[in-house]
Amino acid sequence: MQRAAALLRRGCGPRTPGPWGRNQSSAAAEASAVLNVRPERSRRERILTLESMNPQVKAVEYAVRGPIVLKAGEIELELQRVSVRRASGSGAVGSPACALFPQVMALCTYPNLLDSPSFPEDAKKRARRILQACGGNSLGSYSASQGVNCIREDVAAYITRRDGGVPADPDNIYLTTGASDGISTILKILVSGGGKSRTGVLIPIPQYPLYSAVISELDAIQVNYYLDEENCWALNVNELRRAVKEAKDHCDPKVLCIINPGNPTGQVQSRKCIEDVIHFAWEEKLFLLADEVYQDNVYSPDCRFHSFKKVLYEMGPEYSSNVELASFHSTSKGYMGECGYRGGYMEVINLHPEIKGQLVKLLSVRLCPPVSGQAAMDIVVNPPVPGEESFEQFSREKESVLGNLAKKAKLTEDLFNQVPGIHCNPLQGAMYAFPRIFLPAKAVEAAQAHQMAPDMFYCMKLLEETGICVVPGSGFGQREGTYHFRMTILPPVEKLKTVLQKVKDFHINFLEKYA
Amino acid sequence: MQRAAALLRRGCGPRTPGPWGRNQSSAAAEASAVLNVRPERSRRERILTLESMNPQVKAVEYAVRGPIVLKAGEIELELQRVSVRRASGSGAVGSPACALFPQVMALCTYPNLLDSPSFPEDAKKRARRILQACGGNSLGSYSASQGVNCIREDVAAYITRRDGGVPADPDNIYLTTGASDGISTILKILVSGGGKSRTGVLIPIPQYPLYSAVISELDAIQVNYYLDEENCWALNVNELRRAVKEAKDHCDPKVLCIINPGNPTGQVQSRKCIEDVIHFAWEEKLFLLADEVYQDNVYSPDCRFHSFKKVLYEMGPEYSSNVELASFHSTSKGYMGECGYRGGYMEVINLHPEIKGQLVKLLSVRLCPPVSGQAAMDIVVNPPVPGEESFEQFSREKESVLGNLAKKAKLTEDLFNQVPGIHCNPLQGAMYAFPRIFLPAKAVEAAQAHQMAPDMFYCMKLLEETGICVVPGSGFGQREGTYHFRMTILPPVEKLKTVLQKVKDFHINFLEKYA
């Protein structure tokens, strides 16, 4: 009784009617403190506990790996957008990498602004095109579950241009809530069977933890293929063959996931390698998922992005009419980095017409992807062309963002490779360094004493001693006995240099301490 | 070879480089036509087919029920937002129900506008508050997976005001991608066990199909409890008791879903009934899900919305410290109807601290809900107060939207009840009529001859003969041998009158035809 009364007295904001008037946030802290003690006192056993919860969801833990990764994750994610902006050269916080983006978004959000002289004509043109296709000419209406038609047409036109004329069909484009949503939706449809015929999903190691998490949620079988660190994290088809062969003993390998450019490993796949992978998928009857969200983030002068879709078509009708492929893109990366709008698309190739119906049905359960995110996707795939008012500024902005990232990619590789006990492959693309760290036996023992993975122990010390937050390789997967961490290259050049110098000093002390 | 070349020649937009220059959309149509024929010609068996796909996803079909429901669904969804606007009295397409909303959204989207004199001060105040809490002061950054802190604080303050001072803790608020996302996320965590110990989820019949769909996706056990149509669709605890008792033979009933105000049935639960339900949940150890997205949509003068959270606390510490509850709200309904932004929140009560960790972990796999949707949620829970510049206009707009809906609710009930063979309960709340239609035996036979549910047959005829698209009751579930349809009351009054008159004429002809 008293406890409940006490609880009731807590947590009421200043705007609360009634007898109470305490500060919201401090009260919140107290309230949750109370919540944490109470169970041990009077309450009865809860219905939903770690023991009673969905074991597949609980298992996701092993993929995401505890507080530091979550924390690091959040910090990184915040950094990502902020720093893409800074990298764009415009120091002002709040100012985006590309001025056209918020202009079009604002016009779509508040159409009264279409009469304002302070917006460029091509921004208005884009906004009008998007709005005329939206229910009630508003981002506030639901769209069709597959996404707004004219935006799917713009995505198809973008893909066709990107792939040098290989046709894209708007009917094969599904707008999604970021790329993650598309990836988990298609996997949800693909997973089936029980026991030895349970669907096996091949993923690269190291991987982006979304994959292991969704595989775990769906109770599918994760089949690891290892990227070749000695060979700049290249994908080796013999390794794929090994993985599939071994997997067949305990599951039905049916899906092959590729991340190109790689996250966290940053490699860019060669055209030859993509051909080999497609041929292998055709041979082994594997459904291909191509995660291409970093397609605009290629830095090495000797690397180029090739889409799986394009290579598939260039390999001829036997492949282009048989291999089933879903590829993914998003508004969160590239040179705009508009992550918060959760825009993305999925293009499907050779998907069975009946499955397309199933896909739309499944998507319609969640009504539609955020329409503002769909509009954001339209701006990303529909950049200014020569002759448009915004073209020159946009080109400068784009060049500046990508130029800075390329500079920082090289800088990071070079600095890491000067440190004894650190080896870093070239950052050919994406937004991360994933250096290998060689840890002395004593450090590994110390980690075991703390019941931590050795690289988790290393990252925890780094966080404690320098405040720098990086993600242990064990959160992404790595070869037994090797240790890594993932660090974003998004901070501005000067800040990045400081960070790298701090990591270097920390690493050298760490080696001495555990020599 | 030729076919592939032909395919390549097709589907290339005017902006395509290379030798082709056909119109995108017509080409798209052709291309997909080609896609549809090809399989029957040369291609080999696909990997992903109706036979090989995830059977749980396939089973969702039975809940959503075929093309007319999907079609009707989409049309309804479009109507919803457009018509909330029209109902607001402002005829201009593109102008929202509430002027403040797009102003704040535009300011958040394009902060340069904060210097513009053409925005009211309280709109700027709201935008600044939201932006200062966003990474990089931008909607374009990822937020924490649980949502932006100050928006969760505003939601908690809103709930505290709504519930007359019963405290809400921002730490218990999770911002979601519409309410659907919150409902499916918490269900995903709740479902466990195999065979007879598989989790049973109690849902009302008639229900909103999201529930049956998610239950099917998760391979949980759907446990139906029937609302009492003879008693204005009231929830009867004896019926709950019956459902749980019978369910215990084949599953573990662990979750009780309530929709209040009801969708599609529009009833508003009495305080007494909510108390009975909470007591029953406490008694039977059921986890409560309270879908309260229509909490602002109550029309009957003798009805009031009571939140489960408030009643739970008023029932005293034994309940308020033991009953586990998740309740849901969204930006899509109420008097703003901003569905496209996919904003929503979930408040959890008595959730185990360890489960909160699991919840954040699961949410972090999808990174974060759309930040623009989070901002939209903030505007919905943070309306103008007396003394603020926008207060008077906002109050007029709100009154107008809700007043019109109340008028149309009464109008619809009265008109339907004048039609022989139609009985319609009072539309106490929400946005739909769900009249019962009494179909002659000959019509039922005709439907069976067409292998259709009788009300599906009825709705199909209605669509064919009048162009009016309503959703058959069989899409929501109904007592064996009873037939219904769901119709939105969102069209403007005059249009609604015409629609109702057409339905009346159609129904009378239908009765004659199958007498």
mmCIF file of C-alpha atoms in Angstrom, chain B residues 32 36 63 65 81 96 105 109 155-156 158 164 170 193 229 250 306 323 343 368 380 419-420 464-465 467:
data_model
loop_
_atom_site.group_PDB
_atom_site.id
_atom_site.type_symbol
_atom_site.label_atom_id
_atom_site.label_comp_id
_atom_site.label_asym_id
_atom_site.label_seq_id
_atom_site.Cartn_x
_atom_site.Cartn_y
_atom_site.Cartn_z
ATOM 1 C CA SER B 32 6.457 -8.102 -66.572
ATOM 2 C CA ASN B 36 4.972 -14.023 -66.626
ATOM 3 C CA ALA B 63 -6.302 -13.832 -42.124
ATOM 4 C CA ARG B 65 -8.281 -12.905 -47.295
ATOM 5 C CA ARG B 81 -6.154 10.430 -44.416
ATOM 6 C CA PRO B 96 -3.931 18.716 -43.206
ATOM 7 C CA MET B 105 7.431 18.963 -39.373
ATOM 8 C CA THR B 109 13.010 18.897 -41.704
ATOM 9 C CA VAL B 155 4.682 10.981 -24.366
ATOM 10 C CA ALA B 156 4.985 10.192 -20.646
ATOM 11 C CA TYR B 158 0.786 13.217 -22.159
ATOM 12 C CA GLY B 164 -5.469 12.365 -14.368
ATOM 13 C CA PRO B 170 9.663 7.773 -19.998
ATOM 14 C CA GLY B 193 6.921 -23.274 -26.215
ATOM 15 C CA GLU B 229 -23.046 -8.255 -30.950
ATOM 16 C CA HIS B 250 -4.251 -27.522 -26.653
ATOM 17 C CA HIS B 306 -10.635 4.851 -20.013
ATOM 18 C CA VAL B 323 -0.368 -7.093 -13.930
ATOM 19 C CA GLY B 343 4.628 7.193 -35.766
ATOM 20 C CA CYS B 368 15.515 2.895 -34.858
ATOM 21 C CA VAL B 380 0.254 14.521 -31.476
ATOM 22 C CA VAL B 419 -32.597 -0.890 -44.343
ATOM 23 C CA PRO B 420 -34.444 -4.228 -44.064
ATOM 24 C CA GLU B 464 -19.106 -4.557 -59.284
ATOM 25 C CA GLU B 465 -22.502 -2.853 -59.249
ATOM 26 C CA GLY B 467 -17.945 0.770 -57.284
#
